[in-house]
Coordinates of C-alpha atoms and ligand atoms in Angstrom, one line a residue:
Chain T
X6 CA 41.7 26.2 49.7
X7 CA 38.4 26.4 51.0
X8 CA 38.8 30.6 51.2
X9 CA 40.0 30.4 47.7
X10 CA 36.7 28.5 46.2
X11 CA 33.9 28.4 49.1
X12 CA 34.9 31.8 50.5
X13 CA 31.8 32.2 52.8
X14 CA 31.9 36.0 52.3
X15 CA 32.2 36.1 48.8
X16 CA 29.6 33.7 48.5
X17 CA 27.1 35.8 50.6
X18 CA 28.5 39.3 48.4
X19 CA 28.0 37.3 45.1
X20 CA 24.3 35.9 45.8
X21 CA 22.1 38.4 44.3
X22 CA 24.3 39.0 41.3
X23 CA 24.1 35.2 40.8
X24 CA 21.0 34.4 41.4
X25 CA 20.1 37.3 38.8
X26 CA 22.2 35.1 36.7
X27 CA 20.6 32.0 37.4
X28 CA 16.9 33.6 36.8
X29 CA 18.0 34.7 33.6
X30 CA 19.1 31.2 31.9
X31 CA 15.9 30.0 33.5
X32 CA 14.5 32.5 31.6
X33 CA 16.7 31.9 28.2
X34 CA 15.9 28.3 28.7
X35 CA 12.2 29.3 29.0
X36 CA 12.2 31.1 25.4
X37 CA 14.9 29.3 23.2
X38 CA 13.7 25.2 24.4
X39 CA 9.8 26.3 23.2
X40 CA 11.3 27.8 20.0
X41 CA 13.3 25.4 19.2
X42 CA 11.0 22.6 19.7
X43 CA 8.3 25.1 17.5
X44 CA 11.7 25.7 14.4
X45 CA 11.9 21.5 14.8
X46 CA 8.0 20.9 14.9
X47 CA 7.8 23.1 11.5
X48 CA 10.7 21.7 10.1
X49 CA 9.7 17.9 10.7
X50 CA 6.4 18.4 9.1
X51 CA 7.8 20.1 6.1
X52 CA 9.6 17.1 6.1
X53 CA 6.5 14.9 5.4
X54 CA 5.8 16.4 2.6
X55 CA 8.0 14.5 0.4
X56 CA 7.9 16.7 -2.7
X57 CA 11.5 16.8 -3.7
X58 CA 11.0 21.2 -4.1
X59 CA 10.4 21.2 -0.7
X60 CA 12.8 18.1 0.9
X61 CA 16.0 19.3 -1.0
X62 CA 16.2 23.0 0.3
X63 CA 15.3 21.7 3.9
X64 CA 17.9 18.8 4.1
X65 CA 20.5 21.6 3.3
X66 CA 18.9 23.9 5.6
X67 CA 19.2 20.9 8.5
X68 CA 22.3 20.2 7.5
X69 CA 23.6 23.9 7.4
X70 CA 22.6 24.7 10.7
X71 CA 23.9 21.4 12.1
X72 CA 27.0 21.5 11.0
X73 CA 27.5 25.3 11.8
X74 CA 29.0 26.1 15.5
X75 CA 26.4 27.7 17.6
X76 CA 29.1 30.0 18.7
X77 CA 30.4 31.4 15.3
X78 CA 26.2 31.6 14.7
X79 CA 26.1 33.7 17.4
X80 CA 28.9 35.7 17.3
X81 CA 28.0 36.1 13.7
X82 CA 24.5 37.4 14.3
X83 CA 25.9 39.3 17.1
X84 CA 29.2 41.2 15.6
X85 CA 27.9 40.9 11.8
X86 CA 23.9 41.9 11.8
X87 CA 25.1 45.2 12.8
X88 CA 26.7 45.6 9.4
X89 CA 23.7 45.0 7.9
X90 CA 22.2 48.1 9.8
X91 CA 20.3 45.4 12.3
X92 CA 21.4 46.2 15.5
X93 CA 19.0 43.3 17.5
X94 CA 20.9 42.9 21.0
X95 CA 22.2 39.5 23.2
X96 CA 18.9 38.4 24.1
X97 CA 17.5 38.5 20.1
X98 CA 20.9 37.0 18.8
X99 CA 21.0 34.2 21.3
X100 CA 17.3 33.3 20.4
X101 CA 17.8 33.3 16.6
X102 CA 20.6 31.7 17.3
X103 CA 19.2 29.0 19.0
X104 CA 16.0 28.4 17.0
X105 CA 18.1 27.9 13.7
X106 CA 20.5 25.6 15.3
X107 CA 18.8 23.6 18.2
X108 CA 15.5 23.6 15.6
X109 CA 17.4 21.9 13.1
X110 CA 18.5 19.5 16.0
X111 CA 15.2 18.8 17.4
X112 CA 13.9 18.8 13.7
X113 CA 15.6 15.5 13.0
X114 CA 14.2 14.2 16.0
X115 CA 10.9 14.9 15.5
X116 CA 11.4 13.5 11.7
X117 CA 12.7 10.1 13.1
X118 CA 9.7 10.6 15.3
X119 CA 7.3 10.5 12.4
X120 CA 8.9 7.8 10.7
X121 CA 8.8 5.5 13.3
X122 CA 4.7 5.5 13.1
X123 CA 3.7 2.5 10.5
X124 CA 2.2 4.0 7.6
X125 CA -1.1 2.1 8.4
X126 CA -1.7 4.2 11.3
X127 CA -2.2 7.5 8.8
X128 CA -4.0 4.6 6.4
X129 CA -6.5 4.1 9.3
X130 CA -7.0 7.5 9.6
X131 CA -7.4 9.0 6.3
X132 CA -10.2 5.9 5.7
X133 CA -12.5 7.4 8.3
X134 CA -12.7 11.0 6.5
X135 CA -9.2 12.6 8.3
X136 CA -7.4 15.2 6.6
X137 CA -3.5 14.5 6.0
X138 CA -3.0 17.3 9.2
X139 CA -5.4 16.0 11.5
X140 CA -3.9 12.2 10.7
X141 CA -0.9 14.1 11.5
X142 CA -2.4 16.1 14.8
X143 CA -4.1 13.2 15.8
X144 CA -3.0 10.4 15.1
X145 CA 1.2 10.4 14.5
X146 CA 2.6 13.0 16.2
X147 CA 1.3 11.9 19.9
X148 CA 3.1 8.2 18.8
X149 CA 5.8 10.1 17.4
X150 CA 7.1 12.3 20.3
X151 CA 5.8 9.4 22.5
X152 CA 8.8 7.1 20.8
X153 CA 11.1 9.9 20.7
X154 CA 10.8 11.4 24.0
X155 CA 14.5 10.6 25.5
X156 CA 16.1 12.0 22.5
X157 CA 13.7 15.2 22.7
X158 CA 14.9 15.6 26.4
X159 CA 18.4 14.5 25.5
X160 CA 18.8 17.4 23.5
X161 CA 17.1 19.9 25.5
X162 CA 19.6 19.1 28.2
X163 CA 22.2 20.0 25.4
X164 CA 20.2 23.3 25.3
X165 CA 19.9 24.5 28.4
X166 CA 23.6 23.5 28.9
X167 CA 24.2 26.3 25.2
X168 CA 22.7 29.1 27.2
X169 CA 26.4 29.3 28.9
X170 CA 27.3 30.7 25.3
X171 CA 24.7 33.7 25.8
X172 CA 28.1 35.5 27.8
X173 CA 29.6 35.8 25.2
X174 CA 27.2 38.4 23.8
X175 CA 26.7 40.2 26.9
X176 CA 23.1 38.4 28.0
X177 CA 23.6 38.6 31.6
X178 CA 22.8 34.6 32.4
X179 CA 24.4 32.5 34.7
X180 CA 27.9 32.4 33.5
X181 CA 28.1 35.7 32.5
X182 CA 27.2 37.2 36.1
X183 CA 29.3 34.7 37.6
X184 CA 32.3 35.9 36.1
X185 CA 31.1 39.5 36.3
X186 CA 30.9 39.1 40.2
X187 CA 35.0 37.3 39.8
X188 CA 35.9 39.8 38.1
X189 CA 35.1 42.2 40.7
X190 CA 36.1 40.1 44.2
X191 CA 39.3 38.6 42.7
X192 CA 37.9 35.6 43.7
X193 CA 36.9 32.3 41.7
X194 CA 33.7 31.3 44.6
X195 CA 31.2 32.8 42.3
X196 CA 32.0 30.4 39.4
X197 CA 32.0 27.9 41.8
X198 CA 28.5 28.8 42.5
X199 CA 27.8 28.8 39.0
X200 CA 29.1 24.9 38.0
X201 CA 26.9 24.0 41.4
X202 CA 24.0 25.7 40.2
X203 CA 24.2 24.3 36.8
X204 CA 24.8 20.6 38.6
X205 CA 21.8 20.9 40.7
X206 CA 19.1 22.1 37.8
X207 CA 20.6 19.7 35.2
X208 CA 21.1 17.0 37.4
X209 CA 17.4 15.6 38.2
X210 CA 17.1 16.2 34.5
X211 CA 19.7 13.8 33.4
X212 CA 17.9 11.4 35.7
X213 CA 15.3 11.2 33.9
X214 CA 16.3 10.6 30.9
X215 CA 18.3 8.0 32.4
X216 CA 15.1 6.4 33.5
X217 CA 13.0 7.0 30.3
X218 CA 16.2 5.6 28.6
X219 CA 16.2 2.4 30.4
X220 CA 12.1 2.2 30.1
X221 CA 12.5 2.9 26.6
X222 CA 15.5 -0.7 26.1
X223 CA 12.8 -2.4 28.5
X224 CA 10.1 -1.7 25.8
X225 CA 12.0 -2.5 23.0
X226 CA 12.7 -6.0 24.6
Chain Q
X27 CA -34.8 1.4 -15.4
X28 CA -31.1 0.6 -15.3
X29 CA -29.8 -1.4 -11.5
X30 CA -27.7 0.9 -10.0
X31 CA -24.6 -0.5 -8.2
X32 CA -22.8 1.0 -5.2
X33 CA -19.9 1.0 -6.1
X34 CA -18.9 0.7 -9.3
X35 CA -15.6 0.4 -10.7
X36 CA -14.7 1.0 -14.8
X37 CA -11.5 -0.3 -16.2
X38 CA -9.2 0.4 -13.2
X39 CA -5.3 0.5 -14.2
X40 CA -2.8 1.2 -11.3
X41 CA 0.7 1.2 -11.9
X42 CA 3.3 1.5 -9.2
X43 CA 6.7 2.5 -12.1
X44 CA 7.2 0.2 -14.1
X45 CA 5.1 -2.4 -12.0
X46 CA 1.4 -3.0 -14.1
X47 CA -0.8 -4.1 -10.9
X48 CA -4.1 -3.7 -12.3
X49 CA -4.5 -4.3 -15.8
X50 CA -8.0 -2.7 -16.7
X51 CA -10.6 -4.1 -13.2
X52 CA -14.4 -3.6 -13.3
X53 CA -16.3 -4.2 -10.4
X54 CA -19.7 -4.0 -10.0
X55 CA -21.5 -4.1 -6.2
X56 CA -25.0 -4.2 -5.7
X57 CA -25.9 -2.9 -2.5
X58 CA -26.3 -5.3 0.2
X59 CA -24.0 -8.0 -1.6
X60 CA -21.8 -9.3 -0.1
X61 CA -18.9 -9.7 -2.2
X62 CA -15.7 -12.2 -1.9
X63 CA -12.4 -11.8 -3.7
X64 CA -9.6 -14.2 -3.4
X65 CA -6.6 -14.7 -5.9
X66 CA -2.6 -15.5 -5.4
X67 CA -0.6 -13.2 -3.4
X68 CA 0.6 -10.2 -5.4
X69 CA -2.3 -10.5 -7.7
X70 CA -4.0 -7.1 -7.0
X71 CA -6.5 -7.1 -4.3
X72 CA -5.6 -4.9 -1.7
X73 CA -4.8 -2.5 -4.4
X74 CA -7.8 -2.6 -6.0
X75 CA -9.6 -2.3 -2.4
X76 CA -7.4 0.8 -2.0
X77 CA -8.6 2.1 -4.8
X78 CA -12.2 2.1 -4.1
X79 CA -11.6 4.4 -1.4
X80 CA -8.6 6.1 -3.4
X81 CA -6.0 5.4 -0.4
X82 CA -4.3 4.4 -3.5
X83 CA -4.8 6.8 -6.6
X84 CA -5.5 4.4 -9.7
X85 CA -3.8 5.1 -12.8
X86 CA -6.7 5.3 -14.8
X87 CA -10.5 4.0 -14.9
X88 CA -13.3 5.9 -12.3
X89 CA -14.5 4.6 -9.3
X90 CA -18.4 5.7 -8.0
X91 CA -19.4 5.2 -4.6
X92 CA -23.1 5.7 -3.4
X93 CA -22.9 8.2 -6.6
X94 CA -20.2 9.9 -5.6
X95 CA -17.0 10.3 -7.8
X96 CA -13.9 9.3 -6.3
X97 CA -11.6 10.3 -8.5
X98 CA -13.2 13.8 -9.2
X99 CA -11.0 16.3 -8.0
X100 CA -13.6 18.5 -7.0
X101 CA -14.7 15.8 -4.3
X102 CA -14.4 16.1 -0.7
X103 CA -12.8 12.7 -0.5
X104 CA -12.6 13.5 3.2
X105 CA -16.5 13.1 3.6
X106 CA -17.0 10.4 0.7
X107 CA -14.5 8.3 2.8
X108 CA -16.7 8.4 5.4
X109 CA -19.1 6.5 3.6
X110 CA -16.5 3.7 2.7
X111 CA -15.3 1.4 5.8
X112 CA -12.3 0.0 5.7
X113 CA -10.8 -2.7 7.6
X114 CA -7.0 -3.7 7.6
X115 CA -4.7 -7.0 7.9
X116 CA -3.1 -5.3 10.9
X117 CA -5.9 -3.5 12.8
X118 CA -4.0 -0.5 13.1
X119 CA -5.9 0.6 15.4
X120 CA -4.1 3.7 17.4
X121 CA -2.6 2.1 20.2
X122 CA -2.2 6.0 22.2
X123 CA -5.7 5.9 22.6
X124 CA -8.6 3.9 24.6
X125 CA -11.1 1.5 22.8
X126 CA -13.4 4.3 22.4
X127 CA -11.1 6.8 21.7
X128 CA -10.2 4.9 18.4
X129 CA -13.8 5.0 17.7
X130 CA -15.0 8.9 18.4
X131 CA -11.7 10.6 16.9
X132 CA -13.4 10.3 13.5
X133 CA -16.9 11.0 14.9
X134 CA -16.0 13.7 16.2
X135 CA -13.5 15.6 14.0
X136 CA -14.6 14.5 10.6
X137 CA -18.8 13.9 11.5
X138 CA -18.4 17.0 14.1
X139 CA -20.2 14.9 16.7
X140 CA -20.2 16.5 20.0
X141 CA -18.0 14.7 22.8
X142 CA -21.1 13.0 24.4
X143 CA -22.8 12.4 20.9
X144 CA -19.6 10.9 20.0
X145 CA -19.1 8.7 23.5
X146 CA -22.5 7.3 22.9
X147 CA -21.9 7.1 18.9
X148 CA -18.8 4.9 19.7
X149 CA -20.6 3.1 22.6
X150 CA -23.0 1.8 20.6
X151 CA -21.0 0.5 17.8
X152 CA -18.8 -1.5 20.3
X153 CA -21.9 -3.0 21.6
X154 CA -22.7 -4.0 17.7
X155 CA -19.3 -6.1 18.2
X156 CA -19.4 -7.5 21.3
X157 CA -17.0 -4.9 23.2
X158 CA -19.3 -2.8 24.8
X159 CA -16.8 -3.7 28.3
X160 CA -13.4 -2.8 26.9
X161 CA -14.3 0.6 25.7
X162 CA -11.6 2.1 27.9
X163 CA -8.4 -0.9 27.6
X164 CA -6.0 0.7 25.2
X165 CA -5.3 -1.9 22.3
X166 CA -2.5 -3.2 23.8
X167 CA -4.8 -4.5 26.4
X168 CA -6.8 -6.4 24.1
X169 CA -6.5 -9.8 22.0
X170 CA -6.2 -9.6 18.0
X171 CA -10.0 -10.5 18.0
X172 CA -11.0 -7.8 19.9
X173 CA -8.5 -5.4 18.5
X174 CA -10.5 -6.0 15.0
X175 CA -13.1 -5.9 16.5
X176 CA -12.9 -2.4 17.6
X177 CA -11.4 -1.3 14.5
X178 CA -15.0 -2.6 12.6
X179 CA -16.8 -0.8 15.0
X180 CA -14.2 2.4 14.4
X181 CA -16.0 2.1 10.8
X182 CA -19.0 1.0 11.5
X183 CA -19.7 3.9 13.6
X184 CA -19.4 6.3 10.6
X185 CA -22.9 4.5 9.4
X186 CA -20.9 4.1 6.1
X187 CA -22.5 2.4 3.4
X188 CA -19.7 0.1 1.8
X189 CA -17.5 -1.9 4.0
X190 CA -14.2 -2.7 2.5
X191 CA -12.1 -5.8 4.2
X192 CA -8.4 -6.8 3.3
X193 CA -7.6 -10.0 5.2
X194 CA -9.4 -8.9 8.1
X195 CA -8.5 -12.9 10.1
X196 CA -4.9 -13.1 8.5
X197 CA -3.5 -12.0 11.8
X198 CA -5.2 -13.7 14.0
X199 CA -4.4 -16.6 15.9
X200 CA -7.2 -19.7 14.2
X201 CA -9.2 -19.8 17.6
X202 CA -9.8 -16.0 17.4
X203 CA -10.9 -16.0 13.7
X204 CA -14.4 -16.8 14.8
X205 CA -15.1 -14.1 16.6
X206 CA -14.1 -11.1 14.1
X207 CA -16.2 -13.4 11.8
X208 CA -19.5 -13.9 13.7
X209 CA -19.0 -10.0 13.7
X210 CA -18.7 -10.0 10.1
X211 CA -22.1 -11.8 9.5
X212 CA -24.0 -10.1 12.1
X213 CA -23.1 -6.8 9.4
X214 CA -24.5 -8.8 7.0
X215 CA -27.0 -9.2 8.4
X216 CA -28.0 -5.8 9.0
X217 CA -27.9 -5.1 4.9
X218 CA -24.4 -4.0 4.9
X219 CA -22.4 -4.0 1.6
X220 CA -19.1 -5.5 1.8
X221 CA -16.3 -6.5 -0.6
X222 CA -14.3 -9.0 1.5
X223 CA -10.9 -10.2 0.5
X224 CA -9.9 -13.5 2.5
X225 CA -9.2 -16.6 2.4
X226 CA -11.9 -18.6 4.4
X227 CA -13.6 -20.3 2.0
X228 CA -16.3 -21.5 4.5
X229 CA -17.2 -18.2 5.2
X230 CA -17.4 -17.5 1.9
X231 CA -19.2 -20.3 1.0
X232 CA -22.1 -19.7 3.4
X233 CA -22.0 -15.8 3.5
X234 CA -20.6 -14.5 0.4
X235 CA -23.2 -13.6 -2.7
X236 CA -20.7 -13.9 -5.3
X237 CA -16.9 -14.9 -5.5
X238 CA -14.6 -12.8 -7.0
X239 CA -11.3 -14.4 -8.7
X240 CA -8.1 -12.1 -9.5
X241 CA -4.9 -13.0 -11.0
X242 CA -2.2 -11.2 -12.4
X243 CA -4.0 -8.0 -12.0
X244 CA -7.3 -8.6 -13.6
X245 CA -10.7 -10.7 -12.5
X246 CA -10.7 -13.8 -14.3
X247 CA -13.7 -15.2 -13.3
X248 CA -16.7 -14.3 -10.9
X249 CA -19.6 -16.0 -10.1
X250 CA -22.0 -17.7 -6.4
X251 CA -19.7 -19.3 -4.5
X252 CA -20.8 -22.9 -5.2
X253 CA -19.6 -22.3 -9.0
X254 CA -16.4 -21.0 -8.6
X255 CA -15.8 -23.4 -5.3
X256 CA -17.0 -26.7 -6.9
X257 CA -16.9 -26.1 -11.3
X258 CA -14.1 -23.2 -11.8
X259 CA -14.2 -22.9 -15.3
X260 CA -10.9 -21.6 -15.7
X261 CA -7.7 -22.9 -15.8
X262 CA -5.9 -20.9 -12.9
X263 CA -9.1 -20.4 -11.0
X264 CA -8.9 -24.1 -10.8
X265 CA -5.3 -24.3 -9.7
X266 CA -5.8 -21.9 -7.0
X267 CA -8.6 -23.2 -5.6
X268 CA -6.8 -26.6 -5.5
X269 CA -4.4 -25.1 -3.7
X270 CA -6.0 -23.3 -0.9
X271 CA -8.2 -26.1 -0.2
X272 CA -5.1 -29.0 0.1
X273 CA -4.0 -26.4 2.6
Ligands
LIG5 N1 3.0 1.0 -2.8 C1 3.5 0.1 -3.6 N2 4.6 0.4 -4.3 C2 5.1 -0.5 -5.2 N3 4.6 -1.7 -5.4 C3 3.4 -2.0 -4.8 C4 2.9 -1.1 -3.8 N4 1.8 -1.7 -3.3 C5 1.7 -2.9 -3.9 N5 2.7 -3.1 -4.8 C6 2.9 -4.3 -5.6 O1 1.7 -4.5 -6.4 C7 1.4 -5.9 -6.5 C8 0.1 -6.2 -6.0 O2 0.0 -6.0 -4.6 P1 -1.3 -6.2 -3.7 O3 -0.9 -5.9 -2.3 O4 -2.4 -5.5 -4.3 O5 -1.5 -7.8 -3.9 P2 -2.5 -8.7 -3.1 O6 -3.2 -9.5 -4.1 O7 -3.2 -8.0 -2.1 O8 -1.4 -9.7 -2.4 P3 -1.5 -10.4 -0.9 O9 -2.4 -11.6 -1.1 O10 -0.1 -10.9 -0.7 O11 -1.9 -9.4 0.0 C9 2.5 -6.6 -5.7 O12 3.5 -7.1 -6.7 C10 3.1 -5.6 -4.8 O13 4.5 -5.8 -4.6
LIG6 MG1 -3.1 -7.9 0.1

């Protein structure tokens, strides 16, 4: 049993390869989380405008993207761009990808976000000579991601959890490595490795959210 | 030569759909008056103090403030609103930032005060209400005096030349009216022009330079404080004052 899924050997053979793995989802994660919170950012304040040109076309934009698998996205940019005579790679697909579909995601959050700041706050601010974006800058969007901050890290857990789908187009992240290196020692250790690895980065994450969770229900009270 | 008024305000309409709000307001304010309006809930006053500083765009009508034409489109209504203090029911003061934070954002990104200009700025106008010692307790550290208290000196601090105030004790527990009041004098004192609306008639009996009565979206009657308090000569005016005062 414990030669089948902790062989020592393998685990030694298969370190590089997945650590190579490992420092590329950090990477992903590093790239697609920042773009997706700036897709959900622009999105969110497009959103406060309330001029029905500009809310209809972006609720079906939200929508669209929400409802649409990230892995037929992907695939689709992947397998179907090249049709279109854009050849754009894994690493390209995987961050389009991402930025339409977790942007749409973190969009809604930061919308709820907005809302949640009583309109008297902007009042106060426009009164004393603010613009409508720096009522925004300064004034609701620290309250906003302040009141919205499990959900924000909620579904950047969900996030980093989606860069597993990068294998599927060939980005050599975690998963993909991991079963690159089973592939080659007939052995299932390295995806051992992987599940552990993802365990132990996602784990102190999901911690805190439990906590900012349960400060968030005390502050409600 | 003709008086000029501070703020004057010519056949003000605001509808909100189908709702008529203000049926056709003047309003004239000499500076340093100090100005009361009361009237029945729903009867137009926060929305004609809204439209003064056009947080609420009236229908029709003009509004000049120190000369300056709100409703203008080719007005900065950023800087005019400067000159126009406004203080609110609910504070709203911003509860993500320190005492004096609430009072230097605007000093220093709409006046373009420099930090320490702005620190000393904001310093000063908490002095002017009593809070010089709090400047750095959030508002959730504070009482609902001093939280209004901080959000006059959050105007005050922009030197602006009208003061608006809708209901600026409604919140507050009775035993903490007096303070945000003794503040409100002290303005007075200093020349300030302010259109208050509120419901203390003994403030407004020993502070106010004329009393303003709404209903139903227009003024009805206006006049010094002893005349409409004690010989109302109209009908509702009457009845309203009746009212308040049984209470
Ligand atoms: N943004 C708005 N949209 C629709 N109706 C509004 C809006 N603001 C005010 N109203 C309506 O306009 C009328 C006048 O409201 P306003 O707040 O000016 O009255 P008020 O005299 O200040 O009353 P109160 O003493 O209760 O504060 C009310 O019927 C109110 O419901
Ligand atoms: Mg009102």
């Amino acid at each position: 049993m414990i030669q089948t899924f902790f062989n020592p050997e393998i685990i030694v053979a298969a370190w590089p390869i997945v650590m190579s793995g490992l420092w590329n989802t950090i990477l992903l994660s590093l790239i697609v989380v920042p773009l997706g919170l700036l897709g959900g950012l622009i999105l969110a304040l497009l959103a406060s405008i309330r001029h029905p040109l500009v809310r209809w076309p972006l609720m079906a934009w939200v929508d669209f993207f929400r409802a649409f698998p990230p892995l037929v996205l992907l695939v689709l940019l992947f397998a179907g761009l090249p049709f279109a005579g854009l050849e754009l790679g894994g690493f390209a697909c995987v961050a389009i990808a991402f930025f339409l579909n977790t942007g749409s995601y973190y969009g809604e959050i930061f919308r709820a976000g907005i809302d949640s700041v009583p309109a008297g706050q902007v009042e106060a601010a426009r009164s004393t000579g603010l613009s409508r974006m720096q009522a925004m800058r300064y004034v609701v969007l620290p309250q906003a991601v302040r009141n919205v901050l499990p959900d924000l890290l909620s579904n950047t857990l969900e996030v980093v959890k989606l860069t597993s789908l990068g294998s599927v187009v060939a980005v050599p992240e975690l998963l993909y490595e991991a079963r690159q290196a089973q592939s080659v020692t007939y052995n299932p250790t390295p995806i051992v490795m992987a599940a552990v690895i993802y365990f132990l980065i996602l784990w102190p994450l999901v911690r805190l959210l439990s906590r900012l969770e349960n400060r968030a229900l005390a502050g409600r009270r | 030569m003709v008086q000029k008024h501070i703020v004057e305000a010519r056949g003000i309409h605001k509808h909100f759909g189908p709702l008529h709000v203000l049926k056709g307001v003047d309003l004239q304010v000499d500076e340093r008056e100090l100005v009361f309006v009361i009237g029945p809930s729903g009867s137009g006053k926060s929305t004609l103090l809204r439209c003064l500083n056009r947080l609420e765009e009236p229908s029709s009508g003009s509004v000049v403030v120190d000369g300056i034409d709100m409703l203008d489109p080719r007005t900065d209504i950023n800087h005019a609103r400067q000159r126009i203090g406004m203080v609110f029911q609910s504070f709203n003061l911003y509860p993500h930032m320190t005492a004096l934070g609430n009072v230097t954002l605007a000093l220093r990104k709409v006046a373009g005060k420099s930090r320490a200009e702005a620190d000393a700025l904001a310093r000063k106008a908490l002095e002017r209400v009593g809070l010089a010692d709090r400047a750095d307790h959030t508002p959730g550290q504070l009482s609902g005096g001093q939280q209004q208290r901080v959000a006059i000196a959050r105007s005050i601090a922009l030197e602006p030349r009208v003061m608006l105030f809708d209901e600026p004790t409604s919140a507050l527990d009775p035993e903490l009216v007096g303070s945000v009041l003794e503040v409100m004098r002290s303005l007075r004192e200093t020349g300030m022009t302010m259109i208050v609306v509120s419901h203390e008639m003994g403030f407004a009996r020993n502070a106010a330079d004329r009393v303003v009565f709404m209903d139903d979206g227009l003024i009805v009657e206006q006049g010094p404080p002893a005349a409409i308090f004690e010989n109302p000569t109209h009908e509702r005016t009457r009845a309203f004052i009746g009212q308040i005062q049984r209470h």
